[in-house]
């Protein structure tokens, strides 16, 4: 018990830890909110794809500038991510390749090219390149204050934009044809949405890593779906789940020094997901069982009463 | 274990007894399909409630009802493709799973990916897969049968055509040819007339009549009330539960249609017109 | 060509053909990213096997990885059956399993000397040195035996049940109505994908497996309207990407696996632009001919 209070006190008093915790929570909030729209547009794996496209972007940014700094890497990654989403759109619109295959193609070919660039940089013998790929595996604990404030700031902006454009994004996710009819520029909205997803993914890569950053978008959103049938509540809930995962991740990893923040946050989100699947008030396993039982009982009552009427 | 056996035995005895009863009720024709107290639900919504009917052999039967009445669900549940809450289904006096080779199924056209890399003849040959069993591959004989079935719907010229390059009506005819290739005794067709051209509609009607003349039973989910009296011998009016079932001349009445379609005035008006047409 | 070149190319080609065949069914069933999910989910299995056996190339590692792959498929299917969209359940399951793997690695950092990079990128260049020896006789690289066995298994199962796999991919409703156990063939296909993924990634890396499962089949999908031809073309383009990629890797002095994926992407881009039936250029030409004839 004492250690628990100690750790909470430490969390509150250690400024570095406090920043990292706040950064992870903001990241979870914005990813969770944006992830809802990706989920409803059936683009859950877009985050995974974009995370992988970041590698060549980072490599090119390094090759062009020769510096290792987070803002430069993020710019390169965002550019590559947008290029990747455009490639997916061109492939699905101009051929009979379906969205899932297009994502697989873009994901693996961008990452493959990224590895080629990475090995070329490494083989060129430039000493400063070491750690370029460490960016990809996610080491929140190794982030310096400026990295954390950049991540937190970007996340905050994303959450605000997402809240401001809630109505438009809702329309886009539910009925793009109607949105077009109602006078919205669907292609602009779509581009904005994709840009938000790309930025959220890129902001999260350094903290969580390429493979796991997709979970920040998907897992809270899917979990929230089990608790509500309303988009507004789903977005809020998903943001809260994301924030809680970030908090738990930062806190648990501050307790055990070997534990990396990112993967622990993802596991916290997975735990929330499991609870939601089992006990979610709208679509959880327990609820579904109960409604099915009730439906069966209602049927039996109805048929019993109709027999009575007939008799 | 014994309980389960008991239950199955009971079911068989009941089914046999029911079959006997309904064949007596229908006079000469024995029924090929017995549906007893079938109910299903989606979440808390009841989709089908206590559906019972016995389909007489050698007839063309329409399932008619408003959107959301559970028409497609009824077919899928009868075939065991979606789970039921309660009720039993037997065909030819046995559980569906034992008589699958005698049953043909034409799903809705939207249910498959027409970009799939295959041609019309190959799709029709898929109808033979059930009869081929586990390891045998389709050979020359299957190809000949498939070609014959394509000719039966007037599509032999399109045998080698990639399926995405067929019109909607042609795709529907390929699906019908595939059902023919199944060489079944009882057919289920889900909205075969939906969105087809006049030529295809005519081809389908001819096909249905040919199947009837061969003594086969066809159950069709149908949406065009005006053509019901023309095309079908019996009609099942469905809206979650069975509103009426019997020979079209007796059952397809204004009162029954009003009941089935409820407050939906446009439908009811059209239906009434169709019913009057039938009476004339 | 040295014997090392030969073994690398053979390893790459065997992996490419297995993946290219299975990938055709994956993309037709719209589950292209299943390979991505499986190849990442095996991590906890590998870590646990490594902790138990203490070596990197034990048979335990292969078995544990295969079990994790199948578990991943089962979880995805289970969530999918409970109303979660399939791509979302893929995303939730593989990230969770991978996170468990990463946590296991970092908790046992001292005992586990597992290079994550190696799991992800693979080291096809070292294939030739890791040979299989039985009774003191050198039987050639281990990975060639492993991948050769995998390819034989894939060919046998797909060959035997070709019509079932085809019908389940095209019209699962009809398959069920005909009494074909669609679920069984789903798991059989996923089991094969697991085996191919697990046996490939050690030598060629996860990312190459994902690429080979998706890119060559997509290339073939743009070139033909017959499933049989598509499978053949897919395998051929997988092998072609291996050869071309290896040449590029030597030329650039870069990662072999990365270059093979990039070469596969190049072949896809060529098909996307130039395919006589479904290419961008052909569509443009048809369009301009139409508008000319209209004018």
PDB file of N, CA and C in Angstrom, chain C residues 204-276:
ATOM      1  N   UNK C 204      13.518 -14.971 -44.023  1.00  0.00           N
ATOM      2  CA  UNK C 204      13.310 -13.801 -44.873  1.00  0.00           C
ATOM      3  C   UNK C 204      12.708 -12.605 -44.137  1.00  0.00           C
ATOM      4  N   UNK C 205      12.199 -12.795 -42.916  1.00  0.00           N
ATOM      5  CA  UNK C 205      11.699 -11.658 -42.157  1.00  0.00           C
ATOM      6  C   UNK C 205      10.208 -11.434 -42.338  1.00  0.00           C
ATOM      7  N   UNK C 206       9.584 -10.876 -41.284  1.00  0.00           N
ATOM      8  CA  UNK C 206       8.133 -10.711 -41.279  1.00  0.00           C
ATOM      9  C   UNK C 206       7.658  -9.820 -42.411  1.00  0.00           C
ATOM     10  N   UNK C 207       8.392  -8.738 -42.643  1.00  0.00           N
ATOM     11  CA  UNK C 207       7.885  -7.755 -43.599  1.00  0.00           C
ATOM     12  C   UNK C 207       7.904  -8.308 -45.018  1.00  0.00           C
ATOM     13  N   UNK C 208       8.905  -9.163 -45.290  1.00  0.00           N
ATOM     14  CA  UNK C 208       8.956  -9.785 -46.615  1.00  0.00           C
ATOM     15  C   UNK C 208       7.807 -10.777 -46.770  1.00  0.00           C
ATOM     16  N   UNK C 209       7.474 -11.491 -45.687  1.00  0.00           N
ATOM     17  CA  UNK C 209       6.357 -12.422 -45.753  1.00  0.00           C
ATOM     18  C   UNK C 209       5.067 -11.672 -46.082  1.00  0.00           C
ATOM     19  N   UNK C 210       4.841 -10.564 -45.371  1.00  0.00           N
ATOM     20  CA  UNK C 210       3.628  -9.775 -45.618  1.00  0.00           C
ATOM     21  C   UNK C 210       3.609  -9.320 -47.074  1.00  0.00           C
ATOM     22  N   UNK C 211       4.746  -8.829 -47.552  1.00  0.00           N
ATOM     23  CA  UNK C 211       4.819  -8.364 -48.936  1.00  0.00           C
ATOM     24  C   UNK C 211       4.552  -9.479 -49.925  1.00  0.00           C
ATOM     25  N   UNK C 212       5.150 -10.636 -49.692  1.00  0.00           N
ATOM     26  CA  UNK C 212       4.988 -11.737 -50.634  1.00  0.00           C
ATOM     27  C   UNK C 212       3.570 -12.302 -50.609  1.00  0.00           C
ATOM     28  N   UNK C 213       2.883 -12.179 -49.471  1.00  0.00           N
ATOM     29  CA  UNK C 213       1.505 -12.666 -49.390  1.00  0.00           C
ATOM     30  C   UNK C 213       0.543 -11.751 -50.140  1.00  0.00           C
ATOM     31  N   UNK C 214       0.887 -10.484 -50.281  1.00  0.00           N
ATOM     32  CA  UNK C 214      -0.077  -9.543 -50.866  1.00  0.00           C
ATOM     33  C   UNK C 214       0.323  -9.081 -52.271  1.00  0.00           C
ATOM     34  N   UNK C 215       1.596  -8.716 -52.445  1.00  0.00           N
ATOM     35  CA  UNK C 215       1.944  -8.023 -53.694  1.00  0.00           C
ATOM     36  C   UNK C 215       1.903  -8.939 -54.929  1.00  0.00           C
ATOM     37  N   UNK C 216       2.581 -10.098 -54.946  1.00  0.00           N
ATOM     38  CA  UNK C 216       2.491 -10.918 -56.163  1.00  0.00           C
ATOM     39  C   UNK C 216       1.060 -11.350 -56.516  1.00  0.00           C
ATOM     40  N   UNK C 217       0.228 -11.761 -55.531  1.00  0.00           N
ATOM     41  CA  UNK C 217      -1.149 -12.095 -55.902  1.00  0.00           C
ATOM     42  C   UNK C 217      -1.899 -10.903 -56.506  1.00  0.00           C
ATOM     43  N   UNK C 218      -1.653  -9.695 -55.978  1.00  0.00           N
ATOM     44  CA  UNK C 218      -2.339  -8.516 -56.535  1.00  0.00           C
ATOM     45  C   UNK C 218      -1.871  -8.260 -57.961  1.00  0.00           C
ATOM     46  N   UNK C 219      -0.570  -8.439 -58.205  1.00  0.00           N
ATOM     47  CA  UNK C 219      -0.053  -8.290 -59.562  1.00  0.00           C
ATOM     48  C   UNK C 219      -0.786  -9.254 -60.490  1.00  0.00           C
ATOM     49  N   UNK C 220      -0.873 -10.512 -60.063  1.00  0.00           N
ATOM     50  CA  UNK C 220      -1.511 -11.524 -60.910  1.00  0.00           C
ATOM     51  C   UNK C 220      -2.996 -11.223 -61.108  1.00  0.00           C
ATOM     52  N   UNK C 221      -3.635 -10.693 -60.075  1.00  0.00           N
ATOM     53  CA  UNK C 221      -5.070 -10.368 -60.124  1.00  0.00           C
ATOM     54  C   UNK C 221      -5.349  -9.356 -61.230  1.00  0.00           C
ATOM     55  N   UNK C 222      -4.354  -8.501 -61.528  1.00  0.00           N
ATOM     56  CA  UNK C 222      -4.545  -7.485 -62.567  1.00  0.00           C
ATOM     57  C   UNK C 222      -4.280  -8.048 -63.954  1.00  0.00           C
ATOM     58  N   UNK C 223      -3.741  -9.272 -64.026  1.00  0.00           N
ATOM     59  CA  UNK C 223      -3.316  -9.779 -65.334  1.00  0.00           C
ATOM     60  C   UNK C 223      -4.236 -10.846 -65.902  1.00  0.00           C
ATOM     61  N   UNK C 224      -5.101 -11.427 -65.101  1.00  0.00           N
ATOM     62  CA  UNK C 224      -5.881 -12.551 -65.606  1.00  0.00           C
ATOM     63  C   UNK C 224      -7.277 -12.581 -65.003  1.00  0.00           C
ATOM     64  N   UNK C 225      -8.162 -13.345 -65.668  1.00  0.00           N
ATOM     65  CA  UNK C 225      -9.519 -13.538 -65.176  1.00  0.00           C
ATOM     66  C   UNK C 225      -9.782 -14.989 -64.805  1.00  0.00           C
ATOM     67  N   UNK C 226      -8.702 -15.777 -64.628  1.00  0.00           N
ATOM     68  CA  UNK C 226      -8.891 -17.170 -64.228  1.00  0.00           C
ATOM     69  C   UNK C 226      -8.122 -17.425 -62.945  1.00  0.00           C
ATOM     70  N   UNK C 227      -8.758 -18.083 -62.011  1.00  0.00           N
ATOM     71  CA  UNK C 227      -8.098 -18.307 -60.720  1.00  0.00           C
ATOM     72  C   UNK C 227      -6.830 -19.149 -60.876  1.00  0.00           C
ATOM     73  N   UNK C 228      -6.915 -20.221 -61.677  1.00  0.00           N
ATOM     74  CA  UNK C 228      -5.746 -21.088 -61.854  1.00  0.00           C
ATOM     75  C   UNK C 228      -4.567 -20.319 -62.422  1.00  0.00           C
ATOM     76  N   UNK C 229      -4.841 -19.521 -63.452  1.00  0.00           N
ATOM     77  CA  UNK C 229      -3.789 -18.722 -64.072  1.00  0.00           C
ATOM     78  C   UNK C 229      -3.244 -17.702 -63.071  1.00  0.00           C
ATOM     79  N   UNK C 230      -4.162 -17.143 -62.277  1.00  0.00           N
ATOM     80  CA  UNK C 230      -3.759 -16.141 -61.293  1.00  0.00           C
ATOM     81  C   UNK C 230      -2.743 -16.735 -60.320  1.00  0.00           C
ATOM     82  N   UNK C 231      -3.000 -17.953 -59.865  1.00  0.00           N
ATOM     83  CA  UNK C 231      -2.082 -18.592 -58.913  1.00  0.00           C
ATOM     84  C   UNK C 231      -0.715 -18.796 -59.559  1.00  0.00           C
ATOM     85  N   UNK C 232      -0.726 -19.274 -60.813  1.00  0.00           N
ATOM     86  CA  UNK C 232       0.536 -19.495 -61.522  1.00  0.00           C
ATOM     87  C   UNK C 232       1.310 -18.199 -61.706  1.00  0.00           C
ATOM     88  N   UNK C 233       0.618 -17.167 -62.177  1.00  0.00           N
ATOM     89  CA  UNK C 233       1.280 -15.874 -62.402  1.00  0.00           C
ATOM     90  C   UNK C 233       1.804 -15.292 -61.094  1.00  0.00           C
ATOM     91  N   UNK C 234       1.030 -15.502 -60.028  1.00  0.00           N
ATOM     92  CA  UNK C 234       1.432 -14.982 -58.729  1.00  0.00           C
ATOM     93  C   UNK C 234       2.749 -15.618 -58.291  1.00  0.00           C
ATOM     94  N   UNK C 235       2.829 -16.946 -58.419  1.00  0.00           N
ATOM     95  CA  UNK C 235       4.062 -17.640 -58.055  1.00  0.00           C
ATOM     96  C   UNK C 235       5.215 -17.151 -58.924  1.00  0.00           C
ATOM     97  N   UNK C 236       4.947 -17.013 -60.238  1.00  0.00           N
ATOM     98  CA  UNK C 236       6.007 -16.572 -61.148  1.00  0.00           C
ATOM     99  C   UNK C 236       6.490 -15.177 -60.777  1.00  0.00           C
ATOM    100  N   UNK C 237       5.562 -14.277 -60.455  1.00  0.00           N
ATOM    101  CA  UNK C 237       6.000 -12.912 -60.146  1.00  0.00           C
ATOM    102  C   UNK C 237       6.716 -12.868 -58.791  1.00  0.00           C
ATOM    103  N   UNK C 238       6.355 -13.807 -57.885  1.00  0.00           N
ATOM    104  CA  UNK C 238       7.095 -13.899 -56.632  1.00  0.00           C
ATOM    105  C   UNK C 238       8.547 -14.297 -56.857  1.00  0.00           C
ATOM    106  N   UNK C 239       8.754 -15.299 -57.725  1.00  0.00           N
ATOM    107  CA  UNK C 239      10.117 -15.740 -58.032  1.00  0.00           C
ATOM    108  C   UNK C 239      10.884 -14.638 -58.767  1.00  0.00           C
ATOM    109  N   UNK C 240      10.200 -13.994 -59.719  1.00  0.00           N
ATOM    110  CA  UNK C 240      10.849 -12.914 -60.472  1.00  0.00           C
ATOM    111  C   UNK C 240      11.291 -11.798 -59.525  1.00  0.00           C
ATOM    112  N   UNK C 241      10.419 -11.475 -58.538  1.00  0.00           N
ATOM    113  CA  UNK C 241      10.773 -10.422 -57.577  1.00  0.00           C
ATOM    114  C   UNK C 241      11.987 -10.834 -56.760  1.00  0.00           C
ATOM    115  N   UNK C 242      12.075 -12.128 -56.420  1.00  0.00           N
ATOM    116  CA  UNK C 242      13.227 -12.606 -55.660  1.00  0.00           C
ATOM    117  C   UNK C 242      14.527 -12.401 -56.442  1.00  0.00           C
ATOM    118  N   UNK C 243      14.508 -12.824 -57.725  1.00  0.00           N
ATOM    119  CA  UNK C 243      15.714 -12.695 -58.545  1.00  0.00           C
ATOM    120  C   UNK C 243      16.088 -11.225 -58.716  1.00  0.00           C
ATOM    121  N   UNK C 244      15.095 -10.430 -59.136  1.00  0.00           N
ATOM    122  CA  UNK C 244      15.341  -9.006 -59.386  1.00  0.00           C
ATOM    123  C   UNK C 244      15.798  -8.309 -58.106  1.00  0.00           C
ATOM    124  N   UNK C 245      15.123  -8.623 -57.000  1.00  0.00           N
ATOM    125  CA  UNK C 245      15.446  -7.993 -55.726  1.00  0.00           C
ATOM    126  C   UNK C 245      16.865  -8.309 -55.284  1.00  0.00           C
ATOM    127  N   UNK C 246      17.288  -9.556 -55.515  1.00  0.00           N
ATOM    128  CA  UNK C 246      18.640  -9.939 -55.109  1.00  0.00           C
ATOM    129  C   UNK C 246      19.683  -9.148 -55.902  1.00  0.00           C
ATOM    130  N   UNK C 247      19.422  -9.010 -57.207  1.00  0.00           N
ATOM    131  CA  UNK C 247      20.342  -8.225 -58.041  1.00  0.00           C
ATOM    132  C   UNK C 247      20.433  -6.780 -57.535  1.00  0.00           C
ATOM    133  N   UNK C 248      19.264  -6.199 -57.233  1.00  0.00           N
ATOM    134  CA  UNK C 248      19.247  -4.818 -56.741  1.00  0.00           C
ATOM    135  C   UNK C 248      20.005  -4.713 -55.421  1.00  0.00           C
ATOM    136  N   UNK C 249      19.802  -5.720 -54.563  1.00  0.00           N
ATOM    137  CA  UNK C 249      20.452  -5.689 -53.245  1.00  0.00           C
ATOM    138  C   UNK C 249      21.970  -5.703 -53.388  1.00  0.00           C
ATOM    139  N   UNK C 250      22.472  -6.511 -54.336  1.00  0.00           N
ATOM    140  CA  UNK C 250      23.923  -6.548 -54.544  1.00  0.00           C
ATOM    141  C   UNK C 250      24.409  -5.203 -55.089  1.00  0.00           C
ATOM    142  N   UNK C 251      23.625  -4.673 -56.012  1.00  0.00           N
ATOM    143  CA  UNK C 251      23.998  -3.416 -56.644  1.00  0.00           C
ATOM    144  C   UNK C 251      24.045  -2.263 -55.651  1.00  0.00           C
ATOM    145  N   UNK C 252      23.016  -2.193 -54.772  1.00  0.00           N
ATOM    146  CA  UNK C 252      22.924  -1.078 -53.825  1.00  0.00           C
ATOM    147  C   UNK C 252      23.625  -1.365 -52.508  1.00  0.00           C
ATOM    148  N   UNK C 253      24.054  -2.619 -52.306  1.00  0.00           N
ATOM    149  CA  UNK C 253      24.594  -3.035 -51.016  1.00  0.00           C
ATOM    150  C   UNK C 253      23.591  -2.727 -49.898  1.00  0.00           C
ATOM    151  N   UNK C 254      22.361  -3.243 -50.089  1.00  0.00           N
ATOM    152  CA  UNK C 254      21.302  -2.968 -49.120  1.00  0.00           C
ATOM    153  C   UNK C 254      20.610  -4.266 -48.728  1.00  0.00           C
ATOM    154  N   UNK C 255      19.643  -4.162 -47.808  1.00  0.00           N
ATOM    155  CA  UNK C 255      18.921  -5.332 -47.297  1.00  0.00           C
ATOM    156  C   UNK C 255      18.291  -6.152 -48.425  1.00  0.00           C
ATOM    157  N   UNK C 256      18.543  -7.469 -48.410  1.00  0.00           N
ATOM    158  CA  UNK C 256      18.011  -8.324 -49.469  1.00  0.00           C
ATOM    159  C   UNK C 256      16.487  -8.397 -49.378  1.00  0.00           C
ATOM    160  N   UNK C 257      15.981  -8.639 -48.150  1.00  0.00           N
ATOM    161  CA  UNK C 257      14.529  -8.749 -47.991  1.00  0.00           C
ATOM    162  C   UNK C 257      13.835  -7.468 -48.454  1.00  0.00           C
ATOM    163  N   UNK C 258      14.377  -6.323 -48.049  1.00  0.00           N
ATOM    164  CA  UNK C 258      13.787  -5.052 -48.459  1.00  0.00           C
ATOM    165  C   UNK C 258      13.779  -4.898 -49.965  1.00  0.00           C
ATOM    166  N   UNK C 259      14.881  -5.291 -50.603  1.00  0.00           N
ATOM    167  CA  UNK C 259      14.964  -5.147 -52.055  1.00  0.00           C
ATOM    168  C   UNK C 259      13.987  -6.082 -52.765  1.00  0.00           C
ATOM    169  N   UNK C 260      13.786  -7.288 -52.202  1.00  0.00           N
ATOM    170  CA  UNK C 260      12.838  -8.210 -52.837  1.00  0.00           C
ATOM    171  C   UNK C 260      11.426  -7.620 -52.780  1.00  0.00           C
ATOM    172  N   UNK C 261      11.039  -7.065 -51.619  1.00  0.00           N
ATOM    173  CA  UNK C 261       9.716  -6.428 -51.516  1.00  0.00           C
ATOM    174  C   UNK C 261       9.621  -5.269 -52.507  1.00  0.00           C
ATOM    175  N   UNK C 262      10.684  -4.461 -52.563  1.00  0.00           N
ATOM    176  CA  UNK C 262      10.656  -3.324 -53.481  1.00  0.00           C
ATOM    177  C   UNK C 262      10.522  -3.806 -54.925  1.00  0.00           C
ATOM    178  N   UNK C 263      11.213  -4.912 -55.271  1.00  0.00           N
ATOM    179  CA  UNK C 263      11.112  -5.445 -56.630  1.00  0.00           C
ATOM    180  C   UNK C 263       9.697  -5.945 -56.902  1.00  0.00           C
ATOM    181  N   UNK C 264       9.094  -6.613 -55.907  1.00  0.00           N
ATOM    182  CA  UNK C 264       7.711  -7.061 -56.081  1.00  0.00           C
ATOM    183  C   UNK C 264       6.800  -5.863 -56.314  1.00  0.00           C
ATOM    184  N   UNK C 265       7.064  -4.770 -55.588  1.00  0.00           N
ATOM    185  CA  UNK C 265       6.262  -3.557 -55.758  1.00  0.00           C
ATOM    186  C   UNK C 265       6.449  -2.981 -57.162  1.00  0.00           C
ATOM    187  N   UNK C 266       7.690  -3.047 -57.675  1.00  0.00           N
ATOM    188  CA  UNK C 266       7.943  -2.571 -59.036  1.00  0.00           C
ATOM    189  C   UNK C 266       7.125  -3.371 -60.046  1.00  0.00           C
ATOM    190  N   UNK C 267       7.120  -4.715 -59.886  1.00  0.00           N
ATOM    191  CA  UNK C 267       6.347  -5.558 -60.805  1.00  0.00           C
ATOM    192  C   UNK C 267       4.864  -5.220 -60.708  1.00  0.00           C
ATOM    193  N   UNK C 268       4.397  -4.958 -59.480  1.00  0.00           N
ATOM    194  CA  UNK C 268       2.991  -4.580 -59.320  1.00  0.00           C
ATOM    195  C   UNK C 268       2.705  -3.274 -60.047  1.00  0.00           C
ATOM    196  N   UNK C 269       3.597  -2.302 -59.853  1.00  0.00           N
ATOM    197  CA  UNK C 269       3.386  -1.008 -60.508  1.00  0.00           C
ATOM    198  C   UNK C 269       3.321  -1.195 -62.021  1.00  0.00           C
ATOM    199  N   UNK C 270       4.187  -2.064 -62.563  1.00  0.00           N
ATOM    200  CA  UNK C 270       4.167  -2.317 -64.006  1.00  0.00           C
ATOM    201  C   UNK C 270       2.824  -2.892 -64.422  1.00  0.00           C
ATOM    202  N   UNK C 271       2.315  -3.881 -63.657  1.00  0.00           N
ATOM    203  CA  UNK C 271       1.023  -4.474 -63.998  1.00  0.00           C
ATOM    204  C   UNK C 271      -0.092  -3.452 -63.863  1.00  0.00           C
ATOM    205  N   UNK C 272      -0.004  -2.624 -62.833  1.00  0.00           N
ATOM    206  CA  UNK C 272      -1.025  -1.611 -62.580  1.00  0.00           C
ATOM    207  C   UNK C 272      -1.117  -0.645 -63.763  1.00  0.00           C
ATOM    208  N   UNK C 273       0.034  -0.294 -64.321  1.00  0.00           N
ATOM    209  CA  UNK C 273       0.033   0.656 -65.437  1.00  0.00           C
ATOM    210  C   UNK C 273      -0.231  -0.036 -66.771  1.00  0.00           C
ATOM    211  N   UNK C 274       0.379  -1.210 -66.978  1.00  0.00           N
ATOM    212  CA  UNK C 274       0.458  -1.754 -68.329  1.00  0.00           C
ATOM    213  C   UNK C 274      -0.390  -2.991 -68.581  1.00  0.00           C
ATOM    214  N   UNK C 275      -1.058  -3.547 -67.582  1.00  0.00           N
ATOM    215  CA  UNK C 275      -1.833  -4.764 -67.821  1.00  0.00           C
ATOM    216  C   UNK C 275      -2.794  -4.565 -68.989  1.00  0.00           C
ATOM    217  N   UNK C 276      -2.773  -5.505 -69.969  1.00  0.00           N
ATOM    218  CA  UNK C 276      -3.612  -5.329 -71.155  1.00  0.00           C
ATOM    219  C   UNK C 276      -5.103  -5.278 -70.823  1.00  0.00           C
TER     220      UNK C 276
END
